[in-house]
Coordinates of C-alpha atoms in Angstrom, one line a residue:
Chain A
X13 CA 64.3 5.9 50.6
X14 CA 64.8 2.9 48.4
X15 CA 63.0 -0.4 49.1
X16 CA 66.2 -2.2 50.1
X17 CA 67.0 0.6 52.6
X18 CA 63.5 0.4 54.1
X19 CA 63.8 -3.3 54.5
X20 CA 67.2 -2.8 56.1
X21 CA 65.6 -0.5 58.7
X22 CA 63.1 -3.2 59.4
X23 CA 65.8 -5.8 59.7
X24 CA 67.7 -3.5 62.1
X25 CA 64.7 -3.0 64.4
X26 CA 63.9 -6.7 64.5
X27 CA 67.6 -7.4 65.1
X28 CA 67.6 -5.1 68.2
X29 CA 64.5 -6.6 69.6
X30 CA 65.7 -10.1 69.2
X31 CA 69.2 -9.5 70.5
X32 CA 67.7 -7.9 73.6
X33 CA 65.1 -10.6 74.1
X34 CA 67.9 -13.2 74.0
X35 CA 70.0 -11.0 76.1
X36 CA 67.3 -10.9 78.7
X37 CA 67.1 -14.7 78.8
X38 CA 70.9 -14.9 79.2
X39 CA 70.8 -12.4 82.0
X40 CA 68.1 -14.4 83.8
X41 CA 70.3 -17.4 83.3
X42 CA 73.1 -15.6 85.0
X43 CA 75.3 -15.4 82.0
X44 CA 75.3 -11.6 81.8
X45 CA 76.3 -9.6 84.9
X46 CA 75.9 -6.1 86.2
X47 CA 73.2 -3.7 85.0
X48 CA 71.4 -4.2 81.7
X49 CA 69.0 -1.7 80.2
X50 CA 66.8 -2.9 77.4
X51 CA 65.9 -0.7 74.4
X52 CA 62.8 -2.7 73.6
X53 CA 60.1 -0.3 72.5
X54 CA 62.6 2.5 71.5
X55 CA 64.0 0.7 68.4
X56 CA 62.6 3.3 66.0
X57 CA 64.6 6.1 67.6
X58 CA 68.1 5.1 67.0
X59 CA 67.3 3.2 63.8
X60 CA 65.7 6.3 62.2
X61 CA 68.4 8.6 63.6
X62 CA 71.4 6.6 62.6
X63 CA 70.0 5.8 59.1
X64 CA 70.1 9.6 58.5
X65 CA 73.8 10.0 59.3
X66 CA 76.8 9.7 57.0
X67 CA 79.4 7.2 58.2
X68 CA 81.7 10.2 59.1
X69 CA 79.1 11.5 61.6
X70 CA 79.8 10.5 65.1
X71 CA 77.4 8.8 67.5
X72 CA 77.5 8.9 71.3
X73 CA 74.8 7.7 73.7
X74 CA 73.9 6.7 77.2
X75 CA 73.9 3.3 78.8
X76 CA 70.8 2.0 76.9
X77 CA 73.1 1.4 74.0
X78 CA 72.7 -2.1 72.5
X79 CA 70.4 -0.9 69.8
X80 CA 72.6 2.1 69.0
X81 CA 75.6 -0.2 68.7
X82 CA 73.8 -2.5 66.3
X83 CA 72.5 0.4 64.2
X84 CA 76.0 1.8 63.9
X85 CA 77.0 -1.5 62.3
X86 CA 78.6 -3.3 65.2
X87 CA 77.8 -7.0 64.7
X88 CA 75.4 -9.0 66.8
X89 CA 78.3 -11.3 67.5
X90 CA 80.3 -8.5 69.1
X91 CA 77.4 -7.1 71.0
X92 CA 76.5 -10.5 72.4
X93 CA 80.1 -11.2 73.3
X94 CA 80.5 -7.9 75.1
X95 CA 77.3 -8.6 77.0
X96 CA 78.8 -12.0 78.1
X97 CA 82.1 -10.2 79.0
X98 CA 84.1 -12.2 76.4
X99 CA 87.4 -11.4 74.8
X100 CA 85.7 -11.1 71.4
X101 CA 83.5 -8.2 72.5
X102 CA 84.5 -4.8 71.0
X103 CA 85.8 -3.7 74.4
X104 CA 87.3 -7.1 75.1
X105 CA 84.8 -7.6 77.9
X106 CA 85.9 -4.6 79.9
X107 CA 82.9 -2.4 79.2
X108 CA 79.9 -4.7 79.3
X109 CA 76.3 -3.7 78.5
X110 CA 76.6 0.0 79.4
X111 CA 79.8 0.7 77.5
X112 CA 79.4 -0.4 73.9
X113 CA 81.8 1.5 71.6
X114 CA 83.5 1.0 68.3
X115 CA 85.8 3.7 67.0
X116 CA 85.8 1.9 63.7
X117 CA 82.0 2.4 63.4
X118 CA 82.3 5.9 64.7
X119 CA 80.3 4.9 67.8
X120 CA 81.9 6.6 70.8
X121 CA 80.0 4.8 73.6
X122 CA 77.9 3.7 75.7
X123 CA 78.2 6.0 78.8
X124 CA 76.9 5.1 82.2
X125 CA 76.9 8.4 84.1
X126 CA 73.6 10.1 83.4
X127 CA 74.3 13.1 81.3
X128 CA 78.1 12.6 81.6
X129 CA 78.6 12.1 77.9
X130 CA 76.9 15.3 77.0
X131 CA 79.9 17.6 77.4
X132 CA 82.1 14.9 75.9
X133 CA 79.8 15.0 72.8
X134 CA 80.5 18.7 72.6
X135 CA 84.1 17.8 72.7
X136 CA 83.9 15.3 69.8
X137 CA 82.3 18.1 67.8
X138 CA 85.0 20.5 69.0
X139 CA 87.6 18.1 67.7
X140 CA 86.0 18.1 64.4
X141 CA 85.5 21.9 64.4
X142 CA 89.2 22.3 65.3
X143 CA 90.2 19.9 62.5
X144 CA 88.1 22.0 60.0
X145 CA 85.7 19.3 58.8
X146 CA 81.9 19.4 58.9
X147 CA 81.2 16.1 60.6
X148 CA 78.1 16.0 62.8
X149 CA 78.0 14.5 66.3
X150 CA 74.7 12.8 67.2
X151 CA 74.4 12.7 70.9
X152 CA 71.5 10.7 72.4
X153 CA 70.3 10.9 76.1
X154 CA 67.2 10.3 78.1
X155 CA 64.7 12.7 79.5
X156 CA 66.3 12.2 83.0
X157 CA 69.6 13.5 81.7
X158 CA 68.1 16.9 81.0
X159 CA 67.8 17.7 84.6
X160 CA 71.5 17.5 85.5
X161 CA 74.1 20.2 85.2
X162 CA 76.2 18.5 82.6
X163 CA 73.3 18.8 80.1
X164 CA 73.1 22.5 80.5
X165 CA 76.9 23.1 80.4
X166 CA 77.1 21.0 77.2
X167 CA 74.2 22.6 75.4
X168 CA 75.4 26.1 76.3
X169 CA 78.9 25.4 75.1
X170 CA 77.6 23.9 71.8
X171 CA 75.6 27.1 71.1
X172 CA 78.3 29.5 72.2
X173 CA 81.0 27.8 70.0
X174 CA 78.7 26.8 67.1
X175 CA 79.5 23.1 67.5
X176 CA 77.9 20.7 65.0
X177 CA 75.9 18.5 67.5
X178 CA 72.5 17.1 67.0
X179 CA 71.2 16.7 70.5
X180 CA 68.6 14.0 70.7
X181 CA 66.5 13.6 73.8
X182 CA 64.9 10.2 73.9
X183 CA 61.9 11.1 76.1
X184 CA 60.7 7.6 77.3
X185 CA 58.6 9.3 80.0
X186 CA 60.6 8.1 83.0
X187 CA 64.1 8.7 84.5
X188 CA 64.3 5.3 86.1
X189 CA 61.0 5.3 88.0
X190 CA 60.4 9.0 88.2
X191 CA 58.1 10.4 85.5
X192 CA 59.0 13.5 83.5
X193 CA 56.4 15.7 85.3
X194 CA 57.8 14.7 88.7
X195 CA 61.4 15.5 87.7
X196 CA 61.5 18.2 85.1
X197 CA 60.2 21.8 85.3
X198 CA 59.0 21.5 81.7
X199 CA 57.4 18.3 80.5
X200 CA 58.0 19.2 76.8
X201 CA 61.8 18.7 77.0
X202 CA 62.6 20.6 73.8
X203 CA 61.6 23.8 75.6
X204 CA 64.9 23.6 77.4
X205 CA 66.7 24.2 74.1
X206 CA 64.7 27.4 73.7
X207 CA 66.7 28.7 76.7
X208 CA 69.9 28.4 74.6
X209 CA 68.3 29.9 71.5
X210 CA 68.7 26.5 69.9
X211 CA 66.6 25.3 66.9
X212 CA 64.5 22.4 68.0
X213 CA 61.6 20.1 67.1
X214 CA 59.7 17.1 68.6
X215 CA 58.9 13.9 66.8
X216 CA 57.0 10.7 67.3
X217 CA 59.6 8.1 68.3
X218 CA 57.5 5.1 67.6
X219 CA 57.5 5.9 63.9
X220 CA 60.9 5.2 62.3
X221 CA 60.1 7.1 59.2
X222 CA 59.1 10.2 61.1
X223 CA 62.4 9.9 63.2
X224 CA 64.4 9.4 60.0
X225 CA 62.8 12.5 58.2
X226 CA 63.3 14.7 61.3
X227 CA 66.9 13.5 61.7
X228 CA 67.7 14.1 58.1
X229 CA 66.5 17.6 58.2
X230 CA 68.2 18.3 61.6
X231 CA 71.6 16.8 60.4
X232 CA 71.5 18.9 57.2
X233 CA 70.8 22.0 59.4
X234 CA 73.6 21.3 61.8
X235 CA 76.1 20.6 59.0
X236 CA 75.3 23.6 56.8
X237 CA 74.6 26.2 59.6
X238 CA 77.4 25.0 61.9
X239 CA 74.9 25.2 64.7
X240 CA 73.6 22.6 67.2
X241 CA 70.0 21.4 67.0
X242 CA 67.8 19.8 69.6
X243 CA 65.4 17.0 68.7
X244 CA 63.0 15.5 71.3
X245 CA 61.9 12.1 70.4
X246 CA 58.8 10.8 72.2
X247 CA 59.0 7.1 73.0
X248 CA 58.5 4.5 75.6
X249 CA 60.4 1.6 77.0
X250 CA 58.3 -1.5 77.2
X251 CA 60.6 -3.2 79.7
X252 CA 61.7 -1.9 83.1
X253 CA 64.5 0.6 83.5
X254 CA 67.0 -2.2 84.0
X255 CA 66.7 -5.9 84.6
X256 CA 65.8 -5.6 88.2
X257 CA 62.9 -3.1 88.1
X258 CA 59.7 -3.9 90.1
X259 CA 57.9 -1.3 88.0
X260 CA 55.8 0.1 90.9
X261 CA 55.8 3.6 89.2
X262 CA 53.5 2.7 86.3
X263 CA 50.4 0.8 85.6
X264 CA 50.2 -2.3 83.4
X265 CA 47.4 -0.5 81.4
X266 CA 49.8 2.3 80.5
X267 CA 52.4 -0.1 79.2
X268 CA 49.8 -2.0 77.3
X269 CA 48.5 1.2 75.6
X270 CA 52.0 2.1 74.4
X271 CA 52.6 -1.5 73.3
X272 CA 49.7 -1.1 70.9
X273 CA 52.1 1.5 69.2
X274 CA 54.9 -1.0 68.9
X275 CA 57.4 0.7 66.6
X276 CA 58.1 -2.6 64.8
X277 CA 54.4 -3.3 64.4
X278 CA 53.8 0.2 63.0
X279 CA 56.7 -0.1 60.5
X280 CA 55.5 -3.6 59.6
X281 CA 52.1 -2.3 58.8
X282 CA 53.6 0.7 56.9
X283 CA 55.6 -1.6 54.7
X284 CA 52.6 -3.8 54.0
X285 CA 50.1 -1.0 53.5
X286 CA 52.5 0.8 51.1
X287 CA 53.1 -2.5 49.3
X288 CA 56.8 -2.0 49.8
X289 CA 57.2 -5.6 51.1
X290 CA 55.1 -8.7 51.2
X291 CA 54.3 -10.5 54.4
X292 CA 56.5 -13.3 53.2
X293 CA 59.4 -10.9 52.7
X294 CA 59.0 -9.6 56.2
X295 CA 58.7 -13.1 57.6
X296 CA 62.0 -14.0 55.8
X297 CA 63.7 -11.0 57.5
X298 CA 62.5 -12.2 60.9
X299 CA 63.7 -15.7 60.2
X300 CA 67.1 -14.3 59.1
X301 CA 67.4 -12.3 62.3
X302 CA 66.4 -15.3 64.4
X303 CA 69.3 -17.3 62.8
X304 CA 71.8 -14.4 63.1
X305 CA 71.0 -14.0 66.8
X306 CA 71.2 -17.7 67.5
X307 CA 74.6 -17.7 65.9
X308 CA 75.6 -14.6 67.9
X309 CA 74.7 -16.4 71.2
X310 CA 76.6 -19.4 70.1
X311 CA 79.6 -17.3 69.1
X312 CA 79.5 -15.4 72.4
X313 CA 79.2 -18.5 74.5
X314 CA 82.0 -20.3 72.6
X315 CA 84.3 -17.2 72.8
X316 CA 87.1 -17.2 75.3
X317 CA 87.2 -15.3 78.5
X318 CA 89.7 -12.4 78.4
X319 CA 93.1 -13.5 79.4
X320 CA 94.1 -12.5 83.0
X321 CA 96.8 -10.3 81.6
X322 CA 94.2 -8.1 80.1
X323 CA 93.4 -6.9 83.6
X324 CA 96.5 -4.6 83.3
X325 CA 96.3 -3.5 79.6
X326 CA 94.7 -0.3 78.4
X327 CA 95.0 1.5 81.7
X328 CA 97.5 3.8 80.0
X329 CA 98.7 4.2 76.5
X330 CA 102.3 4.7 77.6
Chain I
X22 CA 121.7 27.9 81.5
X23 CA 119.5 30.9 82.1
X24 CA 117.4 31.7 85.2
X25 CA 113.7 32.1 84.5
X26 CA 110.6 32.0 86.6
X27 CA 108.2 29.1 87.0
X28 CA 105.6 31.2 85.1
X29 CA 108.0 31.8 82.2
X30 CA 109.0 28.1 82.1
X31 CA 105.4 26.9 81.9
X32 CA 104.6 29.5 79.3
X33 CA 107.6 28.6 77.2
X34 CA 106.6 24.9 77.4
X35 CA 103.1 25.7 76.1
X36 CA 104.3 28.0 73.4
X37 CA 107.0 25.6 72.2
X38 CA 104.5 22.7 72.0
X39 CA 101.9 24.8 70.2
X40 CA 104.5 25.9 67.7
X41 CA 105.6 22.3 67.2
X42 CA 102.2 20.6 66.9
X43 CA 99.1 22.2 65.4
X44 CA 96.9 19.7 67.3
X45 CA 97.7 21.4 70.6
X46 CA 95.3 24.0 71.7
X47 CA 94.4 25.6 75.0
X48 CA 90.9 26.0 76.6
X49 CA 89.8 27.4 79.9
X50 CA 88.5 30.3 81.9
X51 CA 90.2 33.6 81.0
X52 CA 93.1 31.9 79.2
X53 CA 92.7 34.1 76.1
X54 CA 91.7 37.8 76.1
X55 CA 92.6 38.1 79.9
X56 CA 95.9 36.3 79.4
X57 CA 95.4 33.7 82.1
X58 CA 94.5 34.4 85.7
X59 CA 98.1 33.8 86.7
X60 CA 99.3 35.3 83.4
X61 CA 100.8 32.1 82.2
X62 CA 99.1 32.4 78.7
X63 CA 99.8 36.2 78.4
X64 CA 100.2 37.0 74.7
X65 CA 99.0 33.7 73.5
X66 CA 95.6 35.0 72.3
X67 CA 97.3 37.5 70.1
X68 CA 99.8 35.0 68.8
X69 CA 97.5 32.0 68.1
X70 CA 94.1 33.5 67.9
X71 CA 90.7 32.4 69.3
X72 CA 90.8 29.1 67.5
X73 CA 93.8 27.8 69.5
X74 CA 93.3 29.8 72.7
X75 CA 89.8 29.3 73.7
X76 CA 88.0 31.3 76.4
X77 CA 85.3 29.1 77.9
X78 CA 82.2 29.8 80.0
X79 CA 82.7 29.3 83.7
X80 CA 81.7 25.7 83.4
X81 CA 84.2 23.2 84.5
X82 CA 82.2 20.1 83.4
X83 CA 82.1 21.6 79.9
X84 CA 85.7 22.5 79.9
X85 CA 87.1 19.1 80.9
X86 CA 84.3 17.1 79.2
X87 CA 84.9 18.9 75.9
X88 CA 88.6 18.5 76.2
X89 CA 88.1 14.8 76.7
X90 CA 85.9 14.6 73.6
X91 CA 88.4 16.5 71.5
X92 CA 91.2 14.2 72.7
X93 CA 89.2 11.1 71.9
X94 CA 89.2 12.2 68.2
X95 CA 92.9 13.0 68.1
X96 CA 93.4 16.6 69.1
X97 CA 95.8 17.5 72.0
X98 CA 93.9 19.9 74.2
X99 CA 95.5 21.6 77.2
X100 CA 92.7 22.5 79.6
X101 CA 93.3 25.0 82.3
X102 CA 91.4 24.9 85.6
X103 CA 91.7 28.3 87.1
X104 CA 92.3 26.6 90.4
X105 CA 92.4 22.9 91.4
X106 CA 89.6 23.6 93.8
X107 CA 87.3 23.9 90.7
X108 CA 88.4 20.4 89.8
X109 CA 85.8 19.2 92.3
X110 CA 83.1 20.6 90.1
X111 CA 84.6 18.6 87.2
X112 CA 85.4 15.5 89.4
X113 CA 83.3 13.2 87.2
X114 CA 85.3 14.2 84.1
X115 CA 88.7 13.8 85.7
X116 CA 88.3 10.6 87.7
X117 CA 85.2 9.0 86.1
X118 CA 85.8 9.8 82.5
X119 CA 89.4 10.7 81.6
X120 CA 90.8 8.1 83.9
X121 CA 88.5 5.3 82.7
X122 CA 87.3 5.7 79.1
X123 CA 90.3 4.1 77.4
X124 CA 90.3 1.1 79.7
X125 CA 86.5 0.7 79.6
X126 CA 86.5 0.7 75.8
X127 CA 89.2 -1.8 75.6
X128 CA 92.0 0.6 74.5
X129 CA 90.2 1.6 71.3
X130 CA 91.5 5.2 71.6
X131 CA 94.0 7.3 73.5
X132 CA 93.3 10.4 75.5
X133 CA 96.1 12.9 74.9
X134 CA 94.8 15.4 77.4
X135 CA 96.6 17.7 79.8
X136 CA 94.7 19.4 82.6
X137 CA 96.7 22.3 84.1
X138 CA 95.5 23.2 87.6
X139 CA 96.7 25.7 90.1
X140 CA 96.7 24.5 93.7
X141 CA 98.0 25.3 97.1
X142 CA 97.5 27.6 100.0
X143 CA 99.2 30.7 101.3
X144 CA 97.5 33.5 99.4
X145 CA 94.7 34.1 101.9
X146 CA 92.0 32.9 99.5
X147 CA 90.0 31.1 102.2
X148 CA 89.1 27.5 102.7
X149 CA 87.5 26.8 99.3
X150 CA 90.3 28.3 97.2
X151 CA 93.5 27.1 99.0
X152 CA 93.5 23.4 98.8
X153 CA 96.3 20.9 97.9
X154 CA 94.1 17.9 97.1
X155 CA 96.8 16.1 95.0
X156 CA 96.5 12.8 96.8
X157 CA 92.9 12.5 95.9
X158 CA 93.6 12.6 92.2
X159 CA 96.7 10.3 92.5
X160 CA 94.3 7.7 93.9
X161 CA 92.9 6.9 90.5
X162 CA 94.5 4.5 88.1
X163 CA 94.2 5.7 84.5
X164 CA 95.2 9.3 85.4
X165 CA 98.7 10.6 85.7
X166 CA 99.4 13.3 88.2
X167 CA 102.5 15.6 87.8
X168 CA 103.5 18.4 90.2
X169 CA 106.8 20.1 89.6
X170 CA 108.9 22.0 92.1
X171 CA 111.4 23.8 89.9
X172 CA 111.1 25.8 86.7
X173 CA 113.3 23.3 84.7
X174 CA 111.1 20.4 85.8
X175 CA 107.9 22.4 85.1
X176 CA 109.1 23.1 81.6
X177 CA 110.4 19.7 80.8
X178 CA 107.5 17.8 82.4
X179 CA 104.8 19.9 80.8
X180 CA 106.3 19.4 77.4
X181 CA 106.4 15.7 78.0
X182 CA 102.8 15.8 79.3
X183 CA 101.6 17.5 76.1
X184 CA 103.3 14.9 74.0
X185 CA 101.9 12.0 76.1
X186 CA 98.9 10.0 74.9
X187 CA 97.5 9.7 78.4
X188 CA 95.3 12.1 80.5
X189 CA 97.6 14.0 82.8
X190 CA 96.7 16.3 85.7
X191 CA 99.5 18.9 85.9
X192 CA 99.4 20.7 89.3
X193 CA 101.1 24.0 89.7
X194 CA 101.5 26.0 92.9
X195 CA 99.9 29.4 93.2
X196 CA 102.7 30.8 95.3
X197 CA 105.6 29.5 93.1
X198 CA 105.1 31.4 89.8
X199 CA 107.9 33.9 90.7
X200 CA 110.3 31.2 91.8
X201 CA 113.4 31.4 89.6
X202 CA 115.6 28.6 88.5
X203 CA 118.0 27.5 85.9
X204 CA 116.5 26.0 82.8
X205 CA 118.7 24.6 80.1
X206 CA 118.7 26.3 76.7
X207 CA 116.9 24.5 73.9
X208 CA 114.7 21.5 74.0
X209 CA 113.9 20.4 77.6
X210 CA 112.0 17.1 78.0
X211 CA 111.8 15.3 81.3
X212 CA 110.1 11.9 81.5
X213 CA 106.8 11.6 83.4
X214 CA 107.0 9.1 86.3
X215 CA 110.6 9.7 87.4
X216 CA 111.5 10.9 90.9
X217 CA 114.8 12.9 91.3
X218 CA 117.4 13.5 93.9
X219 CA 117.4 17.4 94.1
X220 CA 120.0 17.6 96.9
X221 CA 122.5 15.0 98.1
X222 CA 123.1 14.1 101.7
X223 CA 123.8 11.2 104.0
X224 CA 122.0 11.8 107.3
X225 CA 118.4 11.6 106.4
X226 CA 116.0 11.5 103.4
X227 CA 113.4 14.1 102.8
X228 CA 110.8 12.9 100.3
X229 CA 108.7 15.8 98.9
X230 CA 107.4 17.6 95.8
X231 CA 106.2 20.9 94.5
X232 CA 105.9 23.5 97.3
X233 CA 107.4 21.0 99.7
X234 CA 110.6 21.0 97.7
X235 CA 111.0 24.8 98.1
X236 CA 110.5 24.5 101.8
X237 CA 112.7 21.4 102.2
X238 CA 115.6 23.0 100.3
X239 CA 115.5 25.9 102.8
X240 CA 115.3 23.5 105.7
X241 CA 118.2 21.5 104.4
X242 CA 120.3 24.7 104.2
X243 CA 119.5 25.4 107.8
X244 CA 120.2 21.8 108.9
X245 CA 123.5 21.9 107.0
X246 CA 124.6 24.8 109.3
X247 CA 124.3 22.4 112.1
X248 CA 126.1 19.7 110.3
X249 CA 123.1 17.7 109.3
X250 CA 123.1 16.7 105.6
X251 CA 119.7 15.9 104.2
X252 CA 119.1 14.2 100.9
X253 CA 116.0 15.5 99.1
X254 CA 114.1 13.3 96.8
X255 CA 111.5 15.1 94.6
X256 CA 108.7 12.9 93.5
X257 CA 107.7 15.2 90.6
X258 CA 105.1 12.7 89.5
X259 CA 102.6 11.3 92.1
X260 CA 101.2 8.7 89.7
X261 CA 102.8 6.6 88.4
X262 CA 105.0 6.8 91.5
X263 CA 108.7 6.2 91.1
X264 CA 109.9 4.8 94.4
X265 CA 113.4 3.7 93.2
X266 CA 115.3 7.0 94.1
X267 CA 113.4 7.1 97.4
X268 CA 114.3 3.6 98.4
X269 CA 117.9 4.0 97.3
X270 CA 118.2 7.1 99.4
X271 CA 116.5 5.5 102.4
X272 CA 118.7 2.5 102.3
X273 CA 121.6 4.8 102.6
X274 CA 120.3 7.1 105.3
X275 CA 117.9 4.8 107.1
X276 CA 115.9 7.8 108.3
X277 CA 113.2 9.8 106.5
X278 CA 110.5 12.4 106.7
X279 CA 107.9 13.2 104.1
X280 CA 106.9 16.8 103.4
X281 CA 103.7 17.7 101.7
X282 CA 101.4 20.6 101.7
X283 CA 98.2 18.6 101.7
X284 CA 96.5 17.2 104.9
X285 CA 98.4 14.4 106.6
X286 CA 95.5 11.9 106.8
X287 CA 95.3 9.6 103.8
X288 CA 97.9 11.8 102.0
X289 CA 101.0 11.4 99.8
X290 CA 103.1 11.0 102.9
X291 CA 100.9 8.0 104.1
X292 CA 101.6 6.4 100.7
X293 CA 105.3 7.0 100.8
X294 CA 105.7 5.8 104.4
X295 CA 103.8 2.6 103.7
X296 CA 105.9 1.9 100.7
X297 CA 109.1 2.3 102.6
X298 CA 107.9 0.1 105.3
X299 CA 106.7 -2.5 102.8
X300 CA 109.8 -2.4 100.6
X301 CA 112.7 -1.4 103.0
X302 CA 111.6 -2.4 106.5
X303 CA 115.0 -3.9 107.3
X304 CA 116.6 -0.5 106.7
X305 CA 114.4 1.5 109.2
X306 CA 116.3 3.0 112.0
X307 CA 113.6 5.4 113.3
X308 CA 109.9 6.0 112.7
X309 CA 109.3 7.9 109.5
X310 CA 107.6 11.2 110.2
X311 CA 105.2 13.3 108.0
X312 CA 105.1 17.1 107.8
X313 CA 101.8 18.2 106.4
X314 CA 99.0 20.7 106.7
X315 CA 97.0 20.9 109.9
X316 CA 93.7 19.1 109.8
X317 CA 91.5 22.1 109.4
X318 CA 89.9 24.0 106.4
X319 CA 92.5 26.6 105.6
X320 CA 91.5 30.0 107.3
X321 CA 91.7 33.4 105.7
X322 CA 93.6 35.2 108.5
X323 CA 97.3 35.3 107.5
X324 CA 98.7 34.2 110.9
X325 CA 96.2 31.3 111.2
X326 CA 96.8 30.3 107.6
X327 CA 100.5 30.2 108.0
X328 CA 100.1 28.2 111.2
X329 CA 98.1 25.6 109.4
X330 CA 100.5 25.2 106.5
X331 CA 103.8 23.3 106.8
X332 CA 106.7 25.6 107.4
X333 CA 110.5 25.3 107.3
X334 CA 110.8 25.1 111.1
X335 CA 108.4 22.1 111.1
X336 CA 110.7 20.3 108.7
X337 CA 113.8 21.1 110.7
X338 CA 112.0 19.8 113.8
X339 CA 110.9 16.6 112.2
X340 CA 114.4 16.0 110.7
X341 CA 115.9 16.4 114.1
X342 CA 113.3 14.1 115.6
X343 CA 114.1 11.2 113.3
X344 CA 117.8 11.7 114.0
X345 CA 117.4 11.3 117.7

């Protein structure tokens, strides 16, 4: 990967972190409603994955989607505006935190029913297969989603029909407050793909380069072999499941231990150690992000509320 | 005009639309090699091949979920649910996904999806395979629900549904595939969301649809022998609901009954009666009655099953009651 691309990955990860930190503040201030699930700690996963796609490859994810949206090229302005429910959000304020999507950026949501988007992802790939192209659909979901029926129906269908889907399980160790070993018969989630004779691998999700390399290989396999592939990415969310999480299910020491493996810190060190970037260059990126996010907050706050007539639009196309 | 069966009408609609538009394909359980559990897609697999007539695993979430995904990226899938009772397995996809995705994402894409589902009782299939849960699905904005009562309507409405850019649940009745009716030659397109007067009369209005239409027509013939002329309004589409012909008829007759095969509580009849009271209260000359299924899970035994389902004599009795 070229130096500019590497620095861009760093920029994206810092952007996600900063957008979400500001988002959390706005949530506490009562400017963002509903549920909000932060991606902080997991930035390397979608950053590495989406860097490995071609623009024609589709992305679909669960409700922890702000980072994925930014990685897909949706602007911080639009993400922030959607969080605030403004008319300038990509879904005109009708979707909110859990339903970020941009057809233009080939990002198909943002889905809030656990595992619900898994068969839909198979459908996106089915649409491409039917159209006769070799686009790949990247479908991300949490470890918790692998225990629900939708997951198994979707995986089975993708194998039976040879659909081009890269299934990505973001194993952040907990489905809400229930740990993997308390909820899943197998704690190494990728073993579930074995049951569908699906090629699979596991990768360290705190290392953006490792995720990128694994995704690159997996996408190439999916595209050329016309077969699904299952990638388990081991990661950790530093914040609670959602904004109102008392975190009774894990100890502060455990969180602290994972935070020592901060994906941004790891990548920062990598860039410095490999002499890809100077500390000054990285500081400049962080300052640029700070400014961009500040502008995004101002943009979102200054944006209009959706018009009341919007209540009745988009229910039907006809 | 030629007389064809409901099965032939639906089959013709599917075939004509597949011939017209390569984006249209079929998926579902046993739609291909088997030829469809109710033989609607007989011959399709040989004509169009496995690419366009897709046999699926027995996995309703995958069937409807995959159909939604394919529709999101511009294909026009027609998903078949072997029976509407299996729609409960795929409930999330029908009411939580298909009905909401376009709205939730601010209208960024359309969902040109048709879900064909076979419903209804009367075939001794027991409680889990005999339901008429149409009202449940009609409850959800974002979904359109169509349920034809004649071969001509079935053909014209299904063709329109396949061409529509909205998700549509198309409900057929398991006991009506052999019903014959006149279908015009050539292109038949009937707009979604339009009720229709199927029989004219001046004494009372019978509002109904699907199987209820078949029963109501028979009841109207019997009533006519006694000099009672019933006007029958066929809803054809449950959502969006077209009340105009219903209200127009009611303002003429001032008396009405609603006939549906589903349970009475919280049903289609409840909705129609409320609307009439809300929009035409001054025209009401008698309480509006509902003829519907008895409030029990449908039993297997034929006598018990028929006792639970609405019958022609029930309609005649209700009609006479509102005319008292």
